[in-house]
PDB file of C-alpha atoms and ligand atoms in Angstrom:
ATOM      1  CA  UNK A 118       0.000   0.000   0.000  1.00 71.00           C
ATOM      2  CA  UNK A 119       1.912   3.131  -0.812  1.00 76.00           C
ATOM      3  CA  UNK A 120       2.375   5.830   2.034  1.00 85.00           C
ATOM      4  CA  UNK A 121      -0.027   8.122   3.019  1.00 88.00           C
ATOM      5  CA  UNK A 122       0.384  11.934   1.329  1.00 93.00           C
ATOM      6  CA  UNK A 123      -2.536  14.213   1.641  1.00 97.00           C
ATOM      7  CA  UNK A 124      -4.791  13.614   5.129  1.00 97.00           C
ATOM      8  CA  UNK A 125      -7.641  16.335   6.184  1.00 98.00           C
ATOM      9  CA  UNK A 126      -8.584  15.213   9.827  1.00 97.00           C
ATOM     10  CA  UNK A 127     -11.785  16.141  10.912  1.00 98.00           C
ATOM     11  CA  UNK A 128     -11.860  19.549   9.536  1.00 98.00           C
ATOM     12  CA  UNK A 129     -14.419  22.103   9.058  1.00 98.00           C
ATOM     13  CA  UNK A 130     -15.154  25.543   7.134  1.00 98.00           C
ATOM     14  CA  UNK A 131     -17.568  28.275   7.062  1.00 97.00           C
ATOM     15  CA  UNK A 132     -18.265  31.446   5.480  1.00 96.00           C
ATOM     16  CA  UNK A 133     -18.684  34.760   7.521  1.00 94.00           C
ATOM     17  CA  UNK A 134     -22.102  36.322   5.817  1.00 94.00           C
ATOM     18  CA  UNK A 135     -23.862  39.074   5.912  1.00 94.00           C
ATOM     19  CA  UNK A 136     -26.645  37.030   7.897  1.00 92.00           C
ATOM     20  CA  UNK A 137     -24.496  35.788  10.078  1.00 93.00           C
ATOM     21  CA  UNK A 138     -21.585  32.657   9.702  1.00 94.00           C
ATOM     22  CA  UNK A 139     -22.504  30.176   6.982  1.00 95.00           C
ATOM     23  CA  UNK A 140     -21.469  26.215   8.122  1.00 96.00           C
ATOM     24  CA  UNK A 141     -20.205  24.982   4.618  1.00 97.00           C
ATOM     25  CA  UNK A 142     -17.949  21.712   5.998  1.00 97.00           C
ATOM     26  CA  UNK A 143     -18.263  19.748   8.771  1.00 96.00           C
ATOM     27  CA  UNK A 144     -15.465  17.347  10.849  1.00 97.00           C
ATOM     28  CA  UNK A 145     -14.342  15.841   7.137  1.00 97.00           C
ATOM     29  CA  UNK A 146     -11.697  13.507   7.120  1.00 97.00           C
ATOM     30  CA  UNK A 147      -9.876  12.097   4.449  1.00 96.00           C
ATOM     31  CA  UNK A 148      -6.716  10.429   4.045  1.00 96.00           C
ATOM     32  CA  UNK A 149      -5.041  10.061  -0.249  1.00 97.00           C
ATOM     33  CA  UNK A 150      -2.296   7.619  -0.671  1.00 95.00           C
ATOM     34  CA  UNK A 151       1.152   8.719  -2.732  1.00 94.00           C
ATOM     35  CA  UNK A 152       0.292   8.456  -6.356  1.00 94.00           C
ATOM     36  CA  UNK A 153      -3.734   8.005  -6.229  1.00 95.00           C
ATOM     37  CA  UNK A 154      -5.803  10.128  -7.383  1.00 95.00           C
ATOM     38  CA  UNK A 155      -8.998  11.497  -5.432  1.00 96.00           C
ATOM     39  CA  UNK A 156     -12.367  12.908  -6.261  1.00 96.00           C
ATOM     40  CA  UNK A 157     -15.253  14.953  -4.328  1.00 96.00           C
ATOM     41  CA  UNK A 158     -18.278  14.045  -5.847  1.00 93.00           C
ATOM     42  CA  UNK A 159     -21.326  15.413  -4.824  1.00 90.00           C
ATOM     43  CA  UNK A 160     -24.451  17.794  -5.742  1.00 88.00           C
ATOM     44  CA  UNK A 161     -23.870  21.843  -6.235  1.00 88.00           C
ATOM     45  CA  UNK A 162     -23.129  23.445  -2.823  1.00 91.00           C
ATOM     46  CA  UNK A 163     -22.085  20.239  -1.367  1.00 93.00           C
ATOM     47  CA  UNK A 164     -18.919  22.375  -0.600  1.00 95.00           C
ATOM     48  CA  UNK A 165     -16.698  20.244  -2.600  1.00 94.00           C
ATOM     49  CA  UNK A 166     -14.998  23.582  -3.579  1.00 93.00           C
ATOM     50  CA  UNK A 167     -14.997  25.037  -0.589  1.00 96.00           C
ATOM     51  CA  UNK A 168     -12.837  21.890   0.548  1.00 97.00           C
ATOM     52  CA  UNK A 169     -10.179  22.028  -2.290  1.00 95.00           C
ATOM     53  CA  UNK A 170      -9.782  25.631  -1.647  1.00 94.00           C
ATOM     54  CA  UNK A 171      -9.040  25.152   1.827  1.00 96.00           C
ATOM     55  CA  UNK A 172      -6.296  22.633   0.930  1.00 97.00           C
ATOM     56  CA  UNK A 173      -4.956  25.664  -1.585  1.00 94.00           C
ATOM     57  CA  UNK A 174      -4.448  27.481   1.389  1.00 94.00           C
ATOM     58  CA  UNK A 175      -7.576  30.183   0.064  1.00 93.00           C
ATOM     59  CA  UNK A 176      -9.836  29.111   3.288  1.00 95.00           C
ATOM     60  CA  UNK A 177      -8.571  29.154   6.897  1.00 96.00           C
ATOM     61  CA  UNK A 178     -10.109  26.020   9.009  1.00 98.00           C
ATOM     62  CA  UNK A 179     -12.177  26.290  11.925  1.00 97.00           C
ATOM     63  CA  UNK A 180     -11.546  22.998  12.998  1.00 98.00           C
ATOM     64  CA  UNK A 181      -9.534  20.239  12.196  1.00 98.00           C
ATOM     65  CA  UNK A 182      -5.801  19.849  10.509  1.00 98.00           C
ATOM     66  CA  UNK A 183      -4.619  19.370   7.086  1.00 98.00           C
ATOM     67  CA  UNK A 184      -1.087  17.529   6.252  1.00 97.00           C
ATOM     68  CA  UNK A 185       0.998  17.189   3.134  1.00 96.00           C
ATOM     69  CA  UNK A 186       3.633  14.720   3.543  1.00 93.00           C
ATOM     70  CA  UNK A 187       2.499  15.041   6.854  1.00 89.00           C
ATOM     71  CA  UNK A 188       3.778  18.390   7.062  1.00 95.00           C
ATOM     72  CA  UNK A 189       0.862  20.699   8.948  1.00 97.00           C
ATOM     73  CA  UNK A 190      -0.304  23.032   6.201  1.00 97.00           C
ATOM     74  CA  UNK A 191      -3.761  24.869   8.167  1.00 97.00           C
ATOM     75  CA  UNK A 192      -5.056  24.370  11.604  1.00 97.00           C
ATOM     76  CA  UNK A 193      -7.763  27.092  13.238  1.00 97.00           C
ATOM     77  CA  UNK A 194      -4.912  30.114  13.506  1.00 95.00           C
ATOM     78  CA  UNK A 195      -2.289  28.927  11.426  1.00 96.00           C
ATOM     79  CA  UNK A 196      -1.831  28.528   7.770  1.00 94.00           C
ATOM     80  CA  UNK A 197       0.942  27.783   5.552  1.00 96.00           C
ATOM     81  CA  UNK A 198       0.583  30.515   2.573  1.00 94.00           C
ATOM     82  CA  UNK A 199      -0.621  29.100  -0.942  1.00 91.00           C
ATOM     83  CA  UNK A 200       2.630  30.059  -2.549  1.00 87.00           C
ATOM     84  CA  UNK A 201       4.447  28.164  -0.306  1.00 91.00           C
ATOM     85  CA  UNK A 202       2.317  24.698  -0.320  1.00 93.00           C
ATOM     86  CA  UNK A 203       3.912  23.543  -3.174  1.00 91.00           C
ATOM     87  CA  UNK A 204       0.435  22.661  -4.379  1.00 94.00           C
ATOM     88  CA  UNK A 205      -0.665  22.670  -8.219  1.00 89.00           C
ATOM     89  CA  UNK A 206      -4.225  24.274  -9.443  1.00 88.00           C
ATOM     90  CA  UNK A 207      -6.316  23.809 -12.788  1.00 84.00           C
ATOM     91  CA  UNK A 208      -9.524  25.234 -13.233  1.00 78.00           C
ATOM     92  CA  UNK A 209     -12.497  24.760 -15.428  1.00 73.00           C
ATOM     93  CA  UNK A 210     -12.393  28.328 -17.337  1.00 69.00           C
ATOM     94  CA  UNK A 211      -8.394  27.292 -17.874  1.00 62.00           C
ATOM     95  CA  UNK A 212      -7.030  30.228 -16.050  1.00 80.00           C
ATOM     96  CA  UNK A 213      -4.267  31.027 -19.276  1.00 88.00           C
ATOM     97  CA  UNK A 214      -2.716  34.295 -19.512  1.00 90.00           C
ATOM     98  CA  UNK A 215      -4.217  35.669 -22.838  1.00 90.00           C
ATOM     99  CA  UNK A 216      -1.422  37.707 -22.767  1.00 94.00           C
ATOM    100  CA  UNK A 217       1.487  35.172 -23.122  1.00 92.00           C
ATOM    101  CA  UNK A 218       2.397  32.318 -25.452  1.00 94.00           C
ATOM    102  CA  UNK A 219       1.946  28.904 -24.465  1.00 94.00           C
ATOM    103  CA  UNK A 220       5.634  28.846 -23.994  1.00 93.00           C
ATOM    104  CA  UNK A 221       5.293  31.591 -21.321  1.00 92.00           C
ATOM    105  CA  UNK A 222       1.956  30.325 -20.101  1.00 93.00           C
ATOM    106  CA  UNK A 223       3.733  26.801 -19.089  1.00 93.00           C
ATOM    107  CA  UNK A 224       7.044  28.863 -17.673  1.00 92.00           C
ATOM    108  CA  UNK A 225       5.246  31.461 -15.642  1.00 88.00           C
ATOM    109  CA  UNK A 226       5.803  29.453 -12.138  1.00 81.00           C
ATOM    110  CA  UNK A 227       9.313  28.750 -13.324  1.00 87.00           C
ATOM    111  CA  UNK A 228      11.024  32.040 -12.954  1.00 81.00           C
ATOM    112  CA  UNK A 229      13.357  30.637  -9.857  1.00 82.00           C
ATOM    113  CA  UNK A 230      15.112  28.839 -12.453  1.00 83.00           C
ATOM    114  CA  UNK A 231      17.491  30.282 -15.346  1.00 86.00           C
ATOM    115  CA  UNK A 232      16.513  30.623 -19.007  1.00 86.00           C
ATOM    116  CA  UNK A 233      17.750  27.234 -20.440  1.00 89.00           C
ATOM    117  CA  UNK A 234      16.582  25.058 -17.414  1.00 87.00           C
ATOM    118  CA  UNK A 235      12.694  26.856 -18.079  1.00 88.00           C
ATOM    119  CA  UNK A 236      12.595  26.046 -21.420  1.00 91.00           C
ATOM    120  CA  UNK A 237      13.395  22.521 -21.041  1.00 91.00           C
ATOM    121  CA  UNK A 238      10.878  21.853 -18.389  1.00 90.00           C
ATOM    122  CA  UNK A 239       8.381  23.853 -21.037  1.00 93.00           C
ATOM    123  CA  UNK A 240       8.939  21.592 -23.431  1.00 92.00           C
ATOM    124  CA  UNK A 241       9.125  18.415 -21.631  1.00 89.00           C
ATOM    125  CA  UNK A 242       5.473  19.453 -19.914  1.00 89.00           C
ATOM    126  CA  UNK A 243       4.327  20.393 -23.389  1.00 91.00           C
ATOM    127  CA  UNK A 244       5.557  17.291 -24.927  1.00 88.00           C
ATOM    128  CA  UNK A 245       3.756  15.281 -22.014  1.00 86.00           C
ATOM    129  CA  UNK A 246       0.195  16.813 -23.063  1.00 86.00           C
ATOM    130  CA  UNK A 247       1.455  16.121 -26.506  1.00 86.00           C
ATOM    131  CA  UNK A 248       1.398  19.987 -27.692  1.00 86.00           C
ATOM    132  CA  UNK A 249       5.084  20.795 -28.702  1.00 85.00           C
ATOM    133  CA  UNK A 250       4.093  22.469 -31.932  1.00 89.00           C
ATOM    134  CA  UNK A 251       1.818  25.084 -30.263  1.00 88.00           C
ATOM    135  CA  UNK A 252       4.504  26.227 -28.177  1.00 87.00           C
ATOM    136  CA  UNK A 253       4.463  30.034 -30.106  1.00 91.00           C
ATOM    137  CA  UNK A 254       0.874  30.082 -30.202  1.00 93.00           C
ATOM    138  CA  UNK A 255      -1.436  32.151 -28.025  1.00 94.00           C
ATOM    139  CA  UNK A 256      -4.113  31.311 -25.808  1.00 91.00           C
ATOM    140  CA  UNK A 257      -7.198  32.070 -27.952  1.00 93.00           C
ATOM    141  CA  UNK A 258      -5.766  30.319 -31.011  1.00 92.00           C
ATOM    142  CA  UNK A 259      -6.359  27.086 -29.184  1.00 90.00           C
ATOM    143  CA  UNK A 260      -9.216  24.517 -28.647  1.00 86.00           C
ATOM    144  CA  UNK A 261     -10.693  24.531 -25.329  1.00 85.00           C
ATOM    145  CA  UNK A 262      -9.206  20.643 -25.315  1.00 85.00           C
ATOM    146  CA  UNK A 263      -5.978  22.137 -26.018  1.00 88.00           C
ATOM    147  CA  UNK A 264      -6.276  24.767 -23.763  1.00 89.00           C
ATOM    148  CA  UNK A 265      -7.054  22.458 -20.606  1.00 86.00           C
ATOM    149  CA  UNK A 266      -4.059  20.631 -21.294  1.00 87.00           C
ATOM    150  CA  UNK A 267      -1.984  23.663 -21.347  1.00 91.00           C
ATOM    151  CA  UNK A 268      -3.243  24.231 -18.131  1.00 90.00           C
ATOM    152  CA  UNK A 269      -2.276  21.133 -16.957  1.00 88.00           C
ATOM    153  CA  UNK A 270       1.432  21.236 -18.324  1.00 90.00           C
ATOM    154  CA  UNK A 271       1.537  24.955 -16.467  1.00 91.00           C
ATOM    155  CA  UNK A 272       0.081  23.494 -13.246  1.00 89.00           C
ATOM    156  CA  UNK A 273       2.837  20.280 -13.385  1.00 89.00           C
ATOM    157  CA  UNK A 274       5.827  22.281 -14.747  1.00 90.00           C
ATOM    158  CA  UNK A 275       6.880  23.695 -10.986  1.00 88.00           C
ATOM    159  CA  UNK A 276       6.638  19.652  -9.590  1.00 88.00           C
ATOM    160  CA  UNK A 277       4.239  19.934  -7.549  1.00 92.00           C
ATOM    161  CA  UNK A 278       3.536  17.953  -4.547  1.00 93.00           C
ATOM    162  CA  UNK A 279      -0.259  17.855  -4.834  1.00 95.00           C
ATOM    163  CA  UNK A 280      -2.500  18.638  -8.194  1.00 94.00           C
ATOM    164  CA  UNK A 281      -5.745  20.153  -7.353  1.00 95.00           C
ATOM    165  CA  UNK A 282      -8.223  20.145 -10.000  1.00 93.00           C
ATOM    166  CA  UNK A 283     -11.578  21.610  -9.242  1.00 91.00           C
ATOM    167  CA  UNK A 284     -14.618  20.376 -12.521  1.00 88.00           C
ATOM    168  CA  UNK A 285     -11.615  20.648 -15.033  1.00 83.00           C
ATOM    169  CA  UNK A 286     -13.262  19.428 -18.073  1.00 81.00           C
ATOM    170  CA  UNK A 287     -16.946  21.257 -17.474  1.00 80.00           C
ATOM    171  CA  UNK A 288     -16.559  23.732 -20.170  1.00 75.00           C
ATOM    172  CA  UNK A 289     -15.575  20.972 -22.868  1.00 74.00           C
ATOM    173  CA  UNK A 290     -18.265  19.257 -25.356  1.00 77.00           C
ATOM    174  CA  UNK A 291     -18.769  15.193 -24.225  1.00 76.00           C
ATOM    175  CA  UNK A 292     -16.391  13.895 -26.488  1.00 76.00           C
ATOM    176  CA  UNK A 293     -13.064  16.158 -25.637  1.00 77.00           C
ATOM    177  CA  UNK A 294     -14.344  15.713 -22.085  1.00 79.00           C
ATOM    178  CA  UNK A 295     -14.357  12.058 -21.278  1.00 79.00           C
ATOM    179  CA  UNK A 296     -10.826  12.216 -23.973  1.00 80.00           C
ATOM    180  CA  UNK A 297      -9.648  14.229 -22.099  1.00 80.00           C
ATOM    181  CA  UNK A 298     -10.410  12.743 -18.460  1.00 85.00           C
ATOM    182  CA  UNK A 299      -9.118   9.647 -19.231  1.00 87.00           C
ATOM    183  CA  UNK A 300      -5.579  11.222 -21.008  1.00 84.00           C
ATOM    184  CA  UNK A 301      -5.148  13.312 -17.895  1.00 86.00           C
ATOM    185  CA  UNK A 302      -5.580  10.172 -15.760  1.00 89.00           C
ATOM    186  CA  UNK A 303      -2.510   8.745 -17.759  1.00 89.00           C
ATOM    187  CA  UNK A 304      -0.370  11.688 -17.176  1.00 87.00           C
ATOM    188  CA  UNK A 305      -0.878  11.842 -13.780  1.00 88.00           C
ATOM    189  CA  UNK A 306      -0.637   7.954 -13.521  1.00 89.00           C
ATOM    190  CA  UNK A 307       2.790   8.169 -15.388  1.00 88.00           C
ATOM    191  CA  UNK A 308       3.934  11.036 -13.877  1.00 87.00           C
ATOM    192  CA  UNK A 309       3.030   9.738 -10.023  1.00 90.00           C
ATOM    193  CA  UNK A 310       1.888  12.310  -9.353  1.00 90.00           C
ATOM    194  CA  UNK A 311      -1.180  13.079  -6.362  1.00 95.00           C
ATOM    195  CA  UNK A 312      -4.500  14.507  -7.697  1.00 96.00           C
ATOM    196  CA  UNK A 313      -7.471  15.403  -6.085  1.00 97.00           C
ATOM    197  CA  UNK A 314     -10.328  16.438  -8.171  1.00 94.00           C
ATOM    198  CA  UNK A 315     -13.570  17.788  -7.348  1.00 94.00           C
ATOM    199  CA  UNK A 316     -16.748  17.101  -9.873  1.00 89.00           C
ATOM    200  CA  UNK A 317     -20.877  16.835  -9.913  1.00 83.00           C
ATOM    201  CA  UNK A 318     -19.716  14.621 -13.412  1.00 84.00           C
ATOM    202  CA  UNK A 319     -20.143  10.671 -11.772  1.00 85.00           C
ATOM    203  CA  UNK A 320     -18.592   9.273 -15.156  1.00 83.00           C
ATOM    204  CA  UNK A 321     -15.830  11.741 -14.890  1.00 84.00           C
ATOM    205  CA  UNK A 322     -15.234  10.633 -11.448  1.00 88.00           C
ATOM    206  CA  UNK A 323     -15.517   7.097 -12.331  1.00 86.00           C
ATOM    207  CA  UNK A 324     -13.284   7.026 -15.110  1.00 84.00           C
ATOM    208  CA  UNK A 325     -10.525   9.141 -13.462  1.00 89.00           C
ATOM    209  CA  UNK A 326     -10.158   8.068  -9.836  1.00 93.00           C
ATOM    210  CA  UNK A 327      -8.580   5.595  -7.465  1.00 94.00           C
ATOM    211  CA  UNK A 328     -10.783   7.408  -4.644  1.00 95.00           C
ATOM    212  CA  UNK A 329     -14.097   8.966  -4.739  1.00 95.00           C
ATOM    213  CA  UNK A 330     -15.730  10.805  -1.785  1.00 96.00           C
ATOM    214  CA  UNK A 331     -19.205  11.162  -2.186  1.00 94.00           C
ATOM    215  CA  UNK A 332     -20.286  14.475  -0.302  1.00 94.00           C
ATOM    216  CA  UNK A 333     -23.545  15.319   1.437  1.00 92.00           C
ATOM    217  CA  UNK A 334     -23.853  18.450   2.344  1.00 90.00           C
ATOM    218  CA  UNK A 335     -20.584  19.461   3.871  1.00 93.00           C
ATOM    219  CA  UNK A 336     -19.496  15.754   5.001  1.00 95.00           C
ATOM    220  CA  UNK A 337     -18.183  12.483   2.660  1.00 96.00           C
ATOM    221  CA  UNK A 338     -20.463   9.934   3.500  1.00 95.00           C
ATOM    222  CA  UNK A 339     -17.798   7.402   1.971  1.00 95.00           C
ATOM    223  CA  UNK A 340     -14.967   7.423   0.322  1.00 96.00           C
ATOM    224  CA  UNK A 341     -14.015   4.396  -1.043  1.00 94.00           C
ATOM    225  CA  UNK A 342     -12.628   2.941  -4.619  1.00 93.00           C
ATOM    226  CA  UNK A 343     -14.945   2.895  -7.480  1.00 89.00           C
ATOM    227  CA  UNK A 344     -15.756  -0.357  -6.910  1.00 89.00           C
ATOM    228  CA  UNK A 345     -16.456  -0.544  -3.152  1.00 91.00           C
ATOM    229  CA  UNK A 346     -19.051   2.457  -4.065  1.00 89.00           C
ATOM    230  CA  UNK A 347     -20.829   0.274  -7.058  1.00 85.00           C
ATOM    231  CA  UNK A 348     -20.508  -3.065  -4.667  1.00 87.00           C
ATOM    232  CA  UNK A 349     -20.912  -1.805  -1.494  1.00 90.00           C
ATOM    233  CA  UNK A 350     -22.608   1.696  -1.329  1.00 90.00           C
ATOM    234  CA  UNK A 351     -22.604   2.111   3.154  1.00 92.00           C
ATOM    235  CA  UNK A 352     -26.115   4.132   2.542  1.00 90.00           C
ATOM    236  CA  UNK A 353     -29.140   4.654   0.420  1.00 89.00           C
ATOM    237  CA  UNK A 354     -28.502   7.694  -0.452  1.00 87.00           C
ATOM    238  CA  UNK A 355     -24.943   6.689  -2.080  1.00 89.00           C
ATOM    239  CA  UNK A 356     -27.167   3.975  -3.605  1.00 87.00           C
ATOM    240  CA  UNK A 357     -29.989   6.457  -4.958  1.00 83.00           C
ATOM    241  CA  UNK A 358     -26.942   8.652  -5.664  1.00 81.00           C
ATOM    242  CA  UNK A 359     -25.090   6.293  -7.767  1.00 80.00           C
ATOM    243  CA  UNK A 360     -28.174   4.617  -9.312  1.00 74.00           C
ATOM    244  CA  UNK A 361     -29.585   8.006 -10.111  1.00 68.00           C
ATOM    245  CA  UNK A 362     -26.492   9.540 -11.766  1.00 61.00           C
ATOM    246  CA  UNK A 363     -25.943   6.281 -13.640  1.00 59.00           C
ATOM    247  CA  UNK A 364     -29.746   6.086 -15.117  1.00 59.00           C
ATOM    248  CA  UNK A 365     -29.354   9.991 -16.138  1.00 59.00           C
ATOM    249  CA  UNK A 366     -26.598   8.804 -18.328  1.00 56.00           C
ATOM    250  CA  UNK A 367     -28.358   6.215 -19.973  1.00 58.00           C
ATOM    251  CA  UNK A 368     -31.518   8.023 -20.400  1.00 60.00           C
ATOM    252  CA  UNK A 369     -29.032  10.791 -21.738  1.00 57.00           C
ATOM    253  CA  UNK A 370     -27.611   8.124 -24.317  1.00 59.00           C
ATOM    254  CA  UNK A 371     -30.667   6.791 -25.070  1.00 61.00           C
ATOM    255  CA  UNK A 372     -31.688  10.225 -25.875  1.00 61.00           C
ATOM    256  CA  UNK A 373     -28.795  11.335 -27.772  1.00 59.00           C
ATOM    257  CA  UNK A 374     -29.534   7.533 -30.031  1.00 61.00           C
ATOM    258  CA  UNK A 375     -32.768   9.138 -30.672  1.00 66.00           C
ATOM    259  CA  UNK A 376     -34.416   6.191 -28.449  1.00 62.00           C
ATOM    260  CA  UNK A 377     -36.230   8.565 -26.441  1.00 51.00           C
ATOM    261  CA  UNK A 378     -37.177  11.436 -24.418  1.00 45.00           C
TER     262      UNK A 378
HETATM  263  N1  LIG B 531     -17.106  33.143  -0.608  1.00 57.79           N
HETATM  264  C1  LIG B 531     -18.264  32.639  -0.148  1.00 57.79           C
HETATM  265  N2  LIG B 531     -19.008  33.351   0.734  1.00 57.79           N
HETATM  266  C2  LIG B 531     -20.160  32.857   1.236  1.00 57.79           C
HETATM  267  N3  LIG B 531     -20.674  31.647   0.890  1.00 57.79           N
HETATM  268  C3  LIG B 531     -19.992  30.906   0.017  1.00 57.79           C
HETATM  269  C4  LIG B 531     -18.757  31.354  -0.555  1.00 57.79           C
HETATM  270  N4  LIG B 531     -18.300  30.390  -1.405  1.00 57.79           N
HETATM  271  C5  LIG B 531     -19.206  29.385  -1.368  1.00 57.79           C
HETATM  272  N5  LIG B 531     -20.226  29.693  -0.523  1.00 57.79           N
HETATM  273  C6  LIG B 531     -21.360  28.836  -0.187  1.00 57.79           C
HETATM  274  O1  LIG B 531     -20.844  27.649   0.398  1.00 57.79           O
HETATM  275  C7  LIG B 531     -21.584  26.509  -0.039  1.00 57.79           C
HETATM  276  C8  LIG B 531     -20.641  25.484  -0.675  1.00 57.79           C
HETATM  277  O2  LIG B 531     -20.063  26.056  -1.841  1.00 57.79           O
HETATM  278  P1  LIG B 531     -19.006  25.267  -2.740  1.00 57.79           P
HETATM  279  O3  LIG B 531     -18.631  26.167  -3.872  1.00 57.79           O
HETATM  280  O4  LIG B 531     -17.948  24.738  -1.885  1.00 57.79           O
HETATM  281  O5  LIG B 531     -19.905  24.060  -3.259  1.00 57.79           O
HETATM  282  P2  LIG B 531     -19.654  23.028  -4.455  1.00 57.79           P
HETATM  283  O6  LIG B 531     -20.040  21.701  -3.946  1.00 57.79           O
HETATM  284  O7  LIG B 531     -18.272  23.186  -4.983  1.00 57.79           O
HETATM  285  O8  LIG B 531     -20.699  23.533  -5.534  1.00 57.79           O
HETATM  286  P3  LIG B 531     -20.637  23.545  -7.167  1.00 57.79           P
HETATM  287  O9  LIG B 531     -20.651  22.110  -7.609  1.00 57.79           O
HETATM  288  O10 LIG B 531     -21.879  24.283  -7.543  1.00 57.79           O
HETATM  289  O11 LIG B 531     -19.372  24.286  -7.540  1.00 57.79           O
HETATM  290  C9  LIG B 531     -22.655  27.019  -0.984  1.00 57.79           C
HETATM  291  O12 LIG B 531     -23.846  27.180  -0.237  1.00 57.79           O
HETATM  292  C10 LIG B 531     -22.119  28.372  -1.422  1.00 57.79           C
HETATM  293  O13 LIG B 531     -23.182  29.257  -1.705  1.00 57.79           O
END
């Protein structure tokens, strides 16, 4: 069993409001093994974001401890800042400088190192994604497929220790989507690296992870492999939850075949 990396112990996190302080997560524990990769999967305002955040270093905790290697990063009055995590980020809108080639784009977390060394970590990111002839190109000249895994090579260039990746593929059409889910899955499997992403998408989550929480409002109600949640679902509303998401997609195939409405 390989070692433990990233653990959240029995944390919690709320939002100060105008109406007063808004409970978002409550005593969630986790704990992601070296190598695996992770998912939060769970309805809108589950707080699936709020809890990636939090691991960003973006949310202070008011309960509870998170560890990285099991170095501390937050606990309720201390927090290690994001820059200093050593902790990767992708985004759904892509989060590219429009500004700056893809060269740039990829070497933008790279400036501790000297011209010769970036470029060579450019290209071997961009030649990972399998875009080393776009290198000169800009932002908006590129597919949003493309663009994602730009994104990706710029979130892996600096090594990261963890790879956050919060509904990465929502803005893509179906196809480029589950492509590209399953292609990032292969990087990150080749690369070893530790990924935990957060999705409503239960085939994106299925095809991508080694772990999947399933949240309920503020709380994973389990998190086991894909497998132990088909097999062995520990309540009916992970049954309903899984059984639910799964007829949705065949009704949505059925659909699309023009079986139905
Ligand atoms: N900055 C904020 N201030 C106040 N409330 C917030 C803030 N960010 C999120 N919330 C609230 O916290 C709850 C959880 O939000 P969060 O974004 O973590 O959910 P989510 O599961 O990621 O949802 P989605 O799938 O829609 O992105 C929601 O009720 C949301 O309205």
């Amino acid at each position: 069993m390989p070692e433990d990396h990233l653990k959240l112990d029995h944390i919690s996190l709320a939002y100060d409001t105008p109406e007063g302080l808004l409970p978002v997560v409550n005593d969630l524990s986790l704990t992601l093994q070296k190598g695996y990769i992770g998912c939060l999967l769970g309805a809108s305002g589950c707080g699936k974001t709020t809890v990636l955040r939090s691991i960003a270093g973006f949310e202070p905790l008011r309960a509870g401890k998170i560890f990285l290697s099991e170095t501390l990063l937050s606990e309720p009055g201390y927090q290690v800042e994001p820059q200093h995590r050593n902790v990767g980020m992708m985004f759904q809108d892509y989060a590219l400088f429009p500004h700056l080639n893809i060269e740039k784009n990829v070497g933008f977390g790279l400036q501790h190192k000297n011209r010769h060394e970036r470029r060579d970590r450019v290209m071997d990111m961009l030649e990972l994604v399998g875009l080393t002839d776009i290198a000169s190109r800009f932002p908006h000249e590129l597919s949003g497929g493309q663009q994602q895994r730009v994104a990706l090579a710029r979130a892996l260039a600096p090594e990261p220790e963890l790879l956050l990746l919060d509904e990465p593929f929502s803005n893509l059409d179906v196809d480029t989507r589950e492509r590209l889910a399953f292609e990032v899955r292969d990087i990150l499997q080749a690369t070893g690296h530790t990924a935990l992403l957060v999705t409503h998408n239960q085939a994106e989550a299925f095809a991508i992870a080694d772990r999947i929480g399933v949240m309920e409002k503020g709380n994973i109600v389990q998190w086991d492999s894909p497998y132990g949640l088909h097999h062995n679902p520990v309540s009916t509303f992970v049954a309903d939850f899984i059984r639910r998401e799964a007829l949705m997609a065949q009704r949505a195939q059925a659909y699309l075949r023009g079986e139905g409405s």
